[in-house]
């Protein structure tokens, strides 16, 4: 290979929407582009592959990358929503389905799963994560990788997965995207790295470097991360791609420390062209070891060979099942249903049963918005495929219940009250009101951090106005992050958290509202009372002055001139206490479960030997449901301080209820 051809294999070119960049065909023919991203028209992909495989000197096919994050054409719940289902089998099936839909377009590489640990809901990319816990993120990340890569990378329909963003991106300072990340190595290794280690051990084909400046050395050139840990310790054989321009992004934050930096790692440059522009000179000046270049090229070629690209460079869409098939939509519905988390259900207002219901008001900017329910990072989604909550509610109740719909706000950020009176009138004239609130999809995702995580716009005022109609109010929230929703609890008889549930949002939400399914989702992330509590997560360290109810005196209850020693000293906020609004792992059901017969074998743990924990779980309620049994441990004494508890296992189990035949449902 010539130097230009070697560098070409490390060059990932953005094709983007519309026509091919004129010089791209020439670059592929000259072997100067080894990979492309953001082209999903199979005819165009095949044209480029034929040029690469048959017209270029070496005939090396292209990697074709795409952000297949939560579905391709059939959009699944955002990953944070998928995490709320605590169902690795379903996550794997979802990724497999997405891989088949994407592969039919010529895509052979996805920039997923995103397995950053996210403990700051101000950070917009929490939407793409599997939440705050290393174990849950590791299990679900591996499930997604197995789904994308299938039974073997060389088989048709397998696409290379990409563990991203390595590492610590979710700890961006202040929740501001692309921010500095200061994480002690002990926390890097105990919290942020485990999902990536699990991904490497599961055979993920590629990694993506984070944008982040990690402890003073940007991840896109960080020797400790990409050589010491990834190569020397984990023996990772794949390649690392930079993030979009993340190599150029290091220029404003220069590091003159050859011991900390690692040239040519990442081994592929996304979009920017520093390798093409500067590597020849650096090699000539002997400032970069040519063996590093050969290693990087070898890693890329190995993945291309694993994918069978040399044997099968061109895609025949006919060998793939169609997109958005009934089976795919059914899978999206099942995953969306299991992702929904019931946070409040006062007086059993849910499920809505037909005996008491003759009219229903469906209100809010997200009740019937086919686009917004898809969420962030759904570049190939098609809103025409969406079934909205309003549509599904109408289909479920049929002629039995009169449904009135009032959008009331044009977007979730609307500040006028123009639509309120119509909403109040609809609620007044109905037996109950279901109010759909939350965030539009553009308010979460990359570069979408928010300093306040309240409901945007004047949605609170809309809810209060509707509540004044005096009818039961059910609030359904679609959002890409935990929102500070404590202020709505007084006005909402029930609260169902739906994240952005994808194309089948409607049927999933309707199935829960009307009791066709019992809610089973559990929070994959802590919900703070106020944003000032952030970061707030369950696996926190203990401390010498831990907070407790006994020590907490609300700021409004402190007597004037209380002496300095007049209050207990504890780790809490005078104005927000210390507890979250909802804990990690929380979620209500329409039934209830009893745990008994818990056993631990052996009773005394010995290093390196397994411990088996057993429990008997019973459904002691009327209706069937899925329980997510969760196992937490606590390391009482470590070489460093240890979390007060850590998730180490979980299992979703379906249990029949006492009522034969299942649910109280409006369909009865
Ligand atoms: C973006 C994201 C990354 C994505 C890539 C390609 O900037 O950070 O997650 O995969 O560019 O779109």
XYZ file of C-alpha atoms and ligand atoms in Angstrom:
680
model
C 0.000 0.000 0.000
C 1.225 3.488 -0.741
C 1.298 6.052 2.050
C -1.729 7.778 0.509
C -3.616 4.477 0.380
C -2.761 3.717 4.001
C -3.963 7.139 5.129
C -7.034 6.653 2.944
C -8.052 3.661 5.061
C -8.011 5.958 8.116
C -10.182 8.573 6.450
C -13.946 8.634 7.171
C -15.714 11.022 4.783
C -19.064 12.679 5.452
C -21.360 12.252 2.472
C -24.392 13.865 4.025
C -27.785 14.468 2.441
C -28.157 15.220 -1.248
C -25.726 14.491 -4.043
C -22.289 12.974 -3.582
C -19.480 15.481 -3.119
C -18.020 15.652 -6.621
C -14.532 14.616 -5.568
C -15.744 11.687 -3.452
C -15.902 9.258 -6.375
C -12.377 10.289 -7.359
C -11.147 9.957 -3.776
C -12.626 6.466 -3.477
C -11.152 5.501 -6.859
C -7.750 6.748 -5.682
C -8.052 4.832 -2.416
C -8.070 8.049 -0.402
C -11.369 7.386 1.401
C -11.745 4.091 3.273
C -15.066 4.823 4.904
C -18.103 7.053 4.444
C -20.897 8.144 6.736
C -24.424 9.484 6.357
C -25.279 7.946 3.001
C -28.266 5.599 3.179
C -29.384 5.365 -0.438
C -28.420 1.809 -1.388
C -27.884 2.675 -5.059
C -25.400 5.398 -4.103
C -23.700 3.146 -1.571
C -23.386 0.385 -4.180
C -21.963 2.825 -6.707
C -19.260 3.825 -4.222
C -18.604 0.202 -3.257
C -18.191 -0.830 -6.907
C -15.687 2.006 -7.416
C -13.785 0.971 -4.289
C -13.863 -2.757 -4.991
C -13.381 -2.774 -8.735
C -11.897 0.549 -9.879
C -9.399 1.346 -7.142
C -5.894 -0.127 -7.309
C -6.251 -2.305 -4.219
C -9.983 -3.029 -4.384
C -10.618 -2.374 -0.674
C -14.375 -1.931 -0.008
C -15.755 0.865 2.164
C -17.105 0.948 5.661
C -20.491 2.687 5.537
C -21.341 4.216 8.915
C -24.628 5.566 10.275
C -26.070 6.556 13.637
C -28.458 3.649 14.035
C -29.024 4.546 17.673
C -32.551 3.352 18.481
C -33.925 1.862 15.304
C -33.472 2.731 11.670
C -36.815 3.147 9.873
C -38.775 1.513 12.714
C -37.838 3.912 15.509
C -37.647 2.336 18.963
C -37.734 4.178 22.293
C -34.670 6.343 22.915
C -31.959 4.315 24.701
C -32.818 5.907 28.075
C -36.349 4.631 27.546
C -35.119 1.210 26.478
C -33.065 1.117 29.670
C -36.267 1.666 31.664
C -37.496 -1.692 30.328
C -34.581 -3.539 32.029
C -34.930 -6.143 29.280
C -31.653 -7.071 27.537
C -33.373 -9.671 25.348
C -35.698 -7.044 23.908
C -32.878 -4.524 23.481
C -30.943 -7.167 21.559
C -33.949 -7.957 19.364
C -34.418 -4.243 18.721
C -30.793 -3.823 17.648
C -31.024 -6.902 15.425
C -34.132 -5.515 13.750
C -32.427 -2.123 13.268
C -29.334 -3.796 11.822
C -31.405 -5.630 9.201
C -33.260 -2.465 8.242
C -30.004 -0.485 7.990
C -28.039 -3.212 6.184
C -30.641 -3.209 3.404
C -29.549 0.386 2.719
C -25.890 -0.596 2.501
C -24.993 0.477 6.042
C -22.394 -1.925 7.533
C -21.331 0.022 10.632
C -23.393 1.769 13.303
C -22.139 4.375 15.754
C -23.878 2.621 18.613
C -24.377 1.603 21.396
C -23.735 4.790 23.320
C -22.751 3.426 26.743
C -21.656 6.567 28.521
C -22.673 6.575 32.169
C -24.932 9.620 32.579
C -25.667 11.068 36.014
C -26.453 14.636 34.999
C -29.884 15.242 33.431
C -28.778 18.713 32.304
C -26.682 16.878 29.696
C -28.814 16.410 26.609
C -27.087 13.168 25.638
C -28.478 11.372 28.699
C -31.262 10.601 26.228
C -28.905 8.382 24.228
C -27.509 6.617 27.279
C -28.642 3.599 29.259
C -28.605 5.756 32.411
C -26.539 6.077 35.546
C -25.568 2.570 36.461
C -22.486 0.688 35.173
C -24.053 -2.768 35.485
C -27.303 -1.907 33.714
C -25.428 -0.017 30.987
C -22.970 -2.889 30.536
C -25.686 -5.543 30.237
C -27.770 -3.474 27.809
C -24.740 -2.312 25.842
C -23.636 -5.906 25.291
C -27.190 -6.828 24.301
C -27.194 -4.074 21.688
C -23.782 -5.135 20.362
C -24.966 -8.733 20.025
C -28.050 -7.457 18.237
C -26.120 -5.296 15.790
C -23.359 -7.811 15.103
C -25.634 -10.832 15.012
C -24.353 -14.386 14.953
C -21.230 -13.401 13.083
C -19.948 -10.214 11.490
C -19.487 -11.932 8.122
C -23.162 -12.925 7.878
C -25.530 -10.802 5.770
C -27.346 -8.333 8.007
C -24.556 -8.075 10.555
C -23.273 -4.543 11.050
C -20.215 -3.547 13.054
C -21.090 -1.930 16.365
C -19.231 0.945 17.971
C -18.846 1.405 21.723
C -18.999 5.120 22.299
C -17.852 7.619 23.565
C -14.693 6.369 25.203
C -14.646 7.548 28.004
C -16.326 9.645 30.678
C -18.269 11.926 28.311
C -21.337 11.775 30.552
C -19.435 13.511 33.337
C -19.050 16.722 31.289
C -18.599 19.567 33.740
C -21.900 21.257 34.586
C -23.753 18.949 32.238
C -22.518 21.146 29.411
C -21.834 19.091 26.317
C -18.206 18.754 25.215
C -17.122 19.963 28.686
C -14.033 19.128 30.685
C -14.179 15.804 32.479
C -12.283 15.438 35.751
C -12.676 11.873 36.995
C -10.242 10.169 39.375
C -8.901 6.947 37.899
C -10.685 4.932 40.592
C -14.026 6.257 39.329
C -13.029 5.934 35.688
C -12.348 2.270 36.342
C -15.291 1.566 38.665
C -18.036 3.617 37.028
C -17.304 4.848 33.507
C -15.163 2.065 32.036
C -17.083 -1.114 32.996
C -19.648 -0.862 30.144
C -16.769 -0.367 27.676
C -14.829 -3.276 29.113
C -17.936 -5.422 28.769
C -18.303 -4.221 25.173
C -14.692 -5.103 24.373
C -15.091 -8.525 25.985
C -18.290 -9.057 23.979
C -16.368 -8.513 20.744
C -17.526 -5.058 19.723
C -15.843 -4.317 16.407
C -15.021 -0.641 16.993
C -14.788 2.097 19.623
C -15.352 5.818 19.259
C -13.256 8.316 21.179
C -15.094 10.939 23.215
C -14.935 14.659 22.512
C -13.987 15.117 26.136
C -10.831 16.496 27.680
C -10.386 13.692 30.228
C -8.284 14.765 33.199
C -6.315 17.195 31.072
C -5.716 15.035 27.995
C -8.407 14.928 25.289
C -9.769 11.407 24.796
C -9.068 11.688 21.063
C -5.356 11.504 21.745
C -5.114 10.103 25.238
C -2.414 7.455 25.559
C -3.663 6.132 28.911
C -7.160 5.488 27.509
C -6.533 4.323 23.973
C -3.265 2.477 24.448
C -2.662 1.541 28.079
C -6.240 0.554 28.912
C -7.796 -0.356 25.580
C -4.853 -2.102 23.906
C -2.451 -3.215 26.657
C -4.970 -4.147 29.358
C -8.084 -5.094 27.403
C -6.265 -6.388 24.283
C -8.900 -4.739 22.071
C -8.267 -5.822 18.433
C -10.616 -3.463 16.609
C -10.120 0.154 15.673
C -11.001 3.442 17.356
C -12.653 6.149 15.296
C -12.490 9.773 16.370
C -15.716 11.619 16.917
C -16.774 14.281 14.415
C -13.767 16.629 14.071
C -12.695 15.602 17.581
C -9.052 15.497 16.463
C -9.208 19.070 15.195
C -11.090 19.998 18.382
C -7.883 19.230 20.278
C -6.126 22.194 18.659
C -7.697 24.820 20.998
C -6.697 22.615 23.940
C -3.119 21.701 23.063
C -1.186 19.225 25.185
C 2.598 19.277 24.812
C 3.291 16.023 26.565
C 4.356 13.102 24.419
C 4.000 10.737 27.365
C 0.275 11.532 27.683
C -0.624 11.798 24.023
C -0.920 8.980 21.555
C -0.535 9.871 17.907
C -2.716 7.925 15.485
C -5.115 6.849 18.160
C -7.936 7.133 17.204
C -6.966 4.998 14.252
C -9.566 6.579 11.971
C -10.444 10.260 11.588
C -14.106 11.211 11.255
C -14.718 14.058 8.793
C -11.720 16.297 9.562
C -8.569 15.695 7.477
C -5.575 16.145 9.790
C -4.292 12.646 9.003
C -4.465 13.320 5.271
C -2.973 16.822 5.593
C -0.249 16.263 8.176
C 0.716 12.599 8.503
C 3.021 12.558 5.424
C 5.064 15.426 6.854
C 5.125 13.995 10.355
C 6.247 10.616 9.064
C 8.927 12.219 6.881
C 10.147 14.157 9.901
C 10.159 10.895 11.859
C 7.796 12.423 14.423
C 5.374 9.533 14.043
C 6.437 5.912 14.083
C 5.400 4.343 10.748
C 4.563 1.152 12.617
C 1.679 3.019 14.277
C 0.289 3.774 10.838
C 0.560 0.144 9.764
C -1.110 -1.011 12.994
C -3.986 1.422 12.462
C -4.492 0.313 8.864
C -4.305 -3.334 9.894
C -7.033 -2.813 12.505
C -9.357 -1.248 9.923
C -8.690 -3.930 7.310
C -9.322 -6.631 9.907
C -12.818 -5.278 10.576
C -13.527 -5.052 6.848
C -12.455 -8.659 6.435
C -14.566 -9.738 9.428
C -17.550 -8.057 7.790
C -16.996 -10.080 4.619
C -16.792 -6.871 2.598
C -14.136 -8.240 0.254
C -16.430 -11.113 -0.676
C -19.659 -9.080 -0.633
C -18.983 -5.352 -1.197
C -22.330 -4.647 -2.824
C -25.703 -4.820 -1.052
C -28.686 -6.639 -2.503
C -31.670 -5.148 -0.657
C -33.812 -8.078 -1.797
C -32.081 -10.442 0.623
C -33.371 -8.444 3.575
C -36.818 -8.405 5.178
C -38.761 -5.201 4.490
C -38.494 -2.213 6.813
C -41.295 -1.356 9.241
C -42.872 -4.775 8.911
C -45.728 -5.770 11.212
C -43.228 -7.806 13.233
C -40.880 -4.827 13.535
C -43.706 -2.536 14.639
C -44.868 -5.154 17.149
C -41.372 -5.312 18.603
C -41.239 -1.514 18.817
C -44.595 -1.587 20.608
C -43.491 -4.223 23.111
C -40.266 -2.377 23.938
C -42.120 0.937 24.225
C -44.746 -0.583 26.522
C -42.098 -2.038 28.819
C -40.216 1.277 28.859
C -43.099 3.272 30.367
C -42.671 4.075 34.065
C -45.696 4.743 36.254
C -44.525 7.289 38.826
C -47.794 8.165 40.569
C -51.283 6.650 40.599
C -53.426 8.351 43.239
C -56.606 6.498 44.198
C -56.021 3.971 41.472
C -57.169 6.413 38.836
C -55.324 4.174 36.355
C -56.140 1.993 34.526
C -59.051 3.892 33.026
C -61.892 1.378 32.991
C -64.840 1.628 30.631
C -67.461 1.360 33.404
C -66.616 4.782 34.692
C -65.586 6.377 31.469
C -67.873 7.829 28.827
C -65.864 10.841 27.725
C -62.172 11.696 27.755
C -60.251 14.912 27.056
C -56.840 14.376 25.432
C -54.814 17.536 25.833
C -51.330 18.908 25.200
C -48.638 19.518 22.576
C -47.357 15.916 22.600
C -50.634 13.988 22.411
C -50.670 13.758 18.651
C -47.237 14.653 17.306
C -45.892 11.894 15.060
C -42.486 13.573 14.779
C -41.744 14.538 18.391
C -42.441 11.082 19.815
C -39.488 9.667 17.819
C -36.956 11.515 19.964
C -33.379 12.512 19.236
C -31.025 10.627 16.856
C -33.693 9.174 14.587
C -32.214 10.364 11.257
C -33.913 7.618 9.217
C -37.182 7.593 11.138
C -40.414 8.288 9.283
C -43.147 10.119 11.235
C -45.662 8.689 8.756
C -45.097 5.364 10.494
C -45.888 6.811 13.916
C -49.024 5.812 15.803
C -49.668 8.705 18.176
C -51.277 8.501 21.631
C -54.419 10.264 20.385
C -54.807 7.806 17.506
C -54.298 4.803 19.783
C -56.669 6.115 22.463
C -59.379 6.551 19.869
C -58.727 3.089 18.428
C -58.832 1.513 21.896
C -62.073 3.062 23.123
C -63.912 3.057 19.825
C -67.468 4.391 20.029
C -67.791 3.663 23.758
C -66.025 6.827 24.822
C -66.249 10.325 23.362
C -62.698 11.664 22.900
C -62.056 15.403 22.647
C -58.542 16.501 21.598
C -57.080 19.929 22.308
C -53.411 20.572 21.533
C -53.572 23.830 23.524
C -49.913 24.708 22.807
C -48.188 24.690 19.433
C -44.913 23.505 20.971
C -43.739 22.517 24.427
C -42.058 25.944 24.636
C -45.158 28.008 23.868
C -45.593 30.854 26.371
C -49.083 32.008 25.389
C -52.298 30.726 26.991
C -54.369 31.038 23.849
C -55.362 27.380 23.736
C -56.040 27.000 27.425
C -59.725 27.853 27.546
C -60.554 25.229 24.933
C -58.552 22.675 26.922
C -60.346 23.564 30.148
C -63.709 23.329 28.414
C -62.839 19.877 27.046
C -61.776 18.689 30.511
C -64.885 20.158 32.111
C -67.061 18.302 29.636
C -65.288 14.952 30.130
C -65.044 12.282 32.820
C -61.252 12.559 32.872
C -58.374 14.317 31.123
C -55.103 12.889 29.853
C -52.515 15.672 29.456
C -49.416 15.001 27.324
C -46.510 17.219 28.363
C -42.721 17.138 28.166
C -39.919 18.125 25.783
C -39.815 18.281 22.016
C -37.133 15.984 20.615
C -34.819 18.897 19.711
C -34.458 19.738 23.419
C -32.339 16.644 24.119
C -29.490 14.891 22.335
C -26.103 16.243 21.266
C -25.336 19.811 22.249
C -28.777 20.107 23.874
C -27.857 20.705 27.522
C -30.373 22.619 29.647
C -29.542 24.589 32.792
C -33.137 24.196 33.978
C -34.804 20.830 33.552
C -38.312 22.038 34.363
C -41.138 21.489 31.907
C -40.429 24.027 29.162
C -42.846 26.808 28.198
C -45.982 27.287 30.272
C -46.988 23.644 30.381
C -47.306 23.910 34.165
C -49.923 26.617 33.732
C -51.786 24.481 31.233
C -51.901 21.601 33.678
C -53.074 23.825 36.526
C -55.794 25.283 34.316
C -57.011 21.844 33.285
C -56.956 20.642 36.910
C -59.255 23.500 37.870
C -61.918 21.772 35.783
C -62.151 19.384 38.718
C -61.819 16.084 36.872
C -59.240 13.284 37.304
C -56.068 14.270 35.467
C -53.536 11.790 34.106
C -50.227 13.298 32.971
C -48.101 11.506 30.396
C -44.613 12.954 29.945
C -42.521 12.510 26.795
C -38.966 13.723 27.364
C -35.329 12.873 26.636
C -34.204 13.224 30.254
C -35.481 13.279 33.824
C -37.373 16.540 34.322
C -37.928 18.273 37.674
C -41.608 17.417 37.804
C -42.321 17.741 41.546
C -44.501 20.850 40.915
C -46.955 18.822 38.811
C -47.573 16.098 41.389
C -50.226 18.049 43.266
C -52.251 18.554 40.087
C -51.725 15.124 38.558
C -53.656 12.138 39.833
C -51.359 9.885 37.834
C -48.000 10.423 36.135
C -46.693 8.093 33.406
C -43.143 8.769 32.197
C -42.808 7.778 28.534
C -39.389 9.177 27.505
C -39.563 9.443 23.673
C -41.134 6.072 22.907
C -40.679 5.909 19.121
C -43.101 4.992 16.337
C -45.382 2.914 18.546
C -45.712 5.446 21.336
C -49.475 5.538 20.950
C -50.400 1.867 21.320
C -47.874 1.432 24.134
C -49.276 4.359 26.133
C -52.886 3.393 25.418
C -52.240 -0.198 26.544
C -51.070 1.123 29.914
C -53.760 3.812 30.271
C -56.554 1.288 29.706
C -55.011 -1.616 31.572
C -54.371 -3.902 28.612
C -50.850 -4.072 30.048
C -49.644 -3.382 33.557
C -46.819 -0.835 33.746
C -43.453 -2.479 34.417
C -40.812 0.153 33.622
C -38.235 1.054 36.285
C -36.161 4.244 36.304
C -32.632 3.826 34.894
C -31.704 7.215 36.294
C -32.387 9.206 39.447
C -34.980 12.020 39.325
C -33.874 15.071 41.335
C -36.352 17.370 43.086
C -34.524 20.427 41.809
C -31.667 20.742 39.350
C -29.480 22.183 42.094
C -29.195 18.699 43.586
C -27.385 17.401 40.477
C -25.295 15.257 40.297
C -27.545 12.979 42.310
C -27.370 9.227 41.950
C -28.127 6.173 44.052
C -24.657 4.597 44.123
C -23.181 7.490 46.062
C -20.496 7.164 48.689
C -21.422 7.278 52.320
C -20.027 10.155 54.326
C -19.193 11.113 57.850
C -22.221 13.347 58.174
C -24.880 11.621 56.086
C -28.225 13.273 55.700
C -31.303 11.786 57.320
C -34.896 12.792 57.925
C -33.928 13.456 61.524
C -31.284 15.962 60.489
C -33.372 17.730 57.885
C -35.029 21.057 58.664
C -36.444 22.878 55.655
C -35.166 26.383 55.044
C -38.667 27.757 55.649
C -38.774 26.142 59.092
C -35.511 27.562 60.433
C -36.208 30.124 63.135
C -34.742 33.585 62.629
C -31.407 34.050 64.395
C -30.886 30.348 64.785
C -27.332 30.127 66.139
C -24.603 28.651 63.979
C -24.616 25.498 66.110
C -28.393 25.399 66.167
C -28.801 23.006 63.247
C -27.483 19.508 62.752
C -24.621 19.339 60.269
C -25.403 16.901 57.483
C -24.902 16.521 53.748
C -28.099 18.087 52.435
C -29.667 21.253 51.014
C -31.540 23.616 53.298
C -34.073 24.192 50.514
C -34.217 20.731 48.893
C -33.259 18.159 51.449
C -31.097 15.277 50.352
C -33.427 12.726 48.794
C -34.302 12.488 45.088
C -37.879 12.804 43.897
C -37.673 9.242 42.523
C -34.937 6.682 43.067
C -33.095 4.700 40.447
C -35.023 1.431 39.961
C -38.404 2.924 40.936
C -41.634 2.255 39.065
C -45.220 1.368 40.014
C -47.418 -1.431 38.705
C -51.175 -2.216 38.669
C -50.403 -5.179 40.835
C -48.006 -5.809 43.700
C -45.313 -8.320 44.441
C -44.062 -10.027 47.585
C -40.475 -11.218 48.092
C -39.697 -14.090 50.430
C -37.281 -16.942 50.964
C -34.228 -14.840 50.227
C -31.094 -16.977 50.470
C -27.414 -16.262 49.944
C -25.024 -19.137 49.222
C -22.373 -19.398 50.481
C -23.298 -17.218 53.450
C -19.711 -15.975 53.710
C -18.304 -14.458 50.538
C -14.834 -15.519 49.443
C -12.867 -13.491 46.918
C -13.196 -14.819 43.407
C -15.954 -17.315 44.217
C -19.527 -16.795 43.019
C -22.391 -16.014 45.368
C -25.878 -17.238 44.526
C -28.802 -15.164 45.759
C -32.285 -16.623 45.511
C -35.693 -15.133 46.240
C -39.285 -16.194 45.829
C -41.283 -13.459 44.095
C -45.068 -13.636 44.146
C -47.684 -11.543 42.406
C -50.072 -10.817 45.274
C -52.345 -8.543 43.269
C -55.292 -8.994 40.967
C -53.711 -8.603 37.535
C -50.685 -10.107 35.802
C -47.539 -8.056 35.463
C -43.796 -8.044 34.915
C -41.645 -7.455 37.983
C -37.999 -6.427 37.682
C -36.229 -8.067 40.591
C -33.103 -6.090 41.418
C -30.069 -7.261 43.367
C -27.884 -4.687 45.086
C -24.744 -5.299 47.123
C -22.635 -3.165 49.390
C -18.912 -3.523 49.807
C -18.615 -2.554 53.448
C -14.887 -1.953 53.547
C -12.768 -1.315 50.470
C -9.305 -0.019 49.658
C -11.217 3.172 48.879
C -14.645 4.349 50.012
C -17.399 2.374 48.348
C -20.959 3.182 47.208
C -23.777 2.653 49.703
C -25.161 0.088 47.271
C -24.470 -1.157 43.766
C -26.693 -2.986 41.294
C -25.154 -6.357 40.540
C -28.052 -8.264 39.033
C -31.630 -7.975 37.822
C -34.286 -10.150 36.247
C -37.554 -9.267 34.604
C -40.189 -11.905 35.381
C -43.802 -12.210 34.228
C -46.216 -13.268 36.980
C -49.936 -14.000 36.663
C -52.259 -12.249 39.092
C -55.035 -13.660 41.271
C -57.683 -12.637 38.721
C -57.751 -15.439 36.185
C -57.337 -14.315 32.617
C -55.342 -11.192 33.364
C -56.285 -7.577 33.341
C -59.042 -5.250 34.328
C -59.313 -3.622 30.987
C -61.500 -1.260 29.068
C -61.601 -3.914 26.390
C -63.626 -6.144 28.768
C -21.614 13.152 16.481
C -21.712 12.356 17.766
C -21.458 10.888 17.592
C -21.998 10.456 16.246
C -21.125 11.103 15.187
C -21.593 10.761 13.765
O -20.951 14.357 16.706
O -20.930 12.812 18.867
O -22.101 10.210 18.683
O -21.959 9.048 16.119
O -21.041 12.512 15.345
O -22.837 11.350 13.527
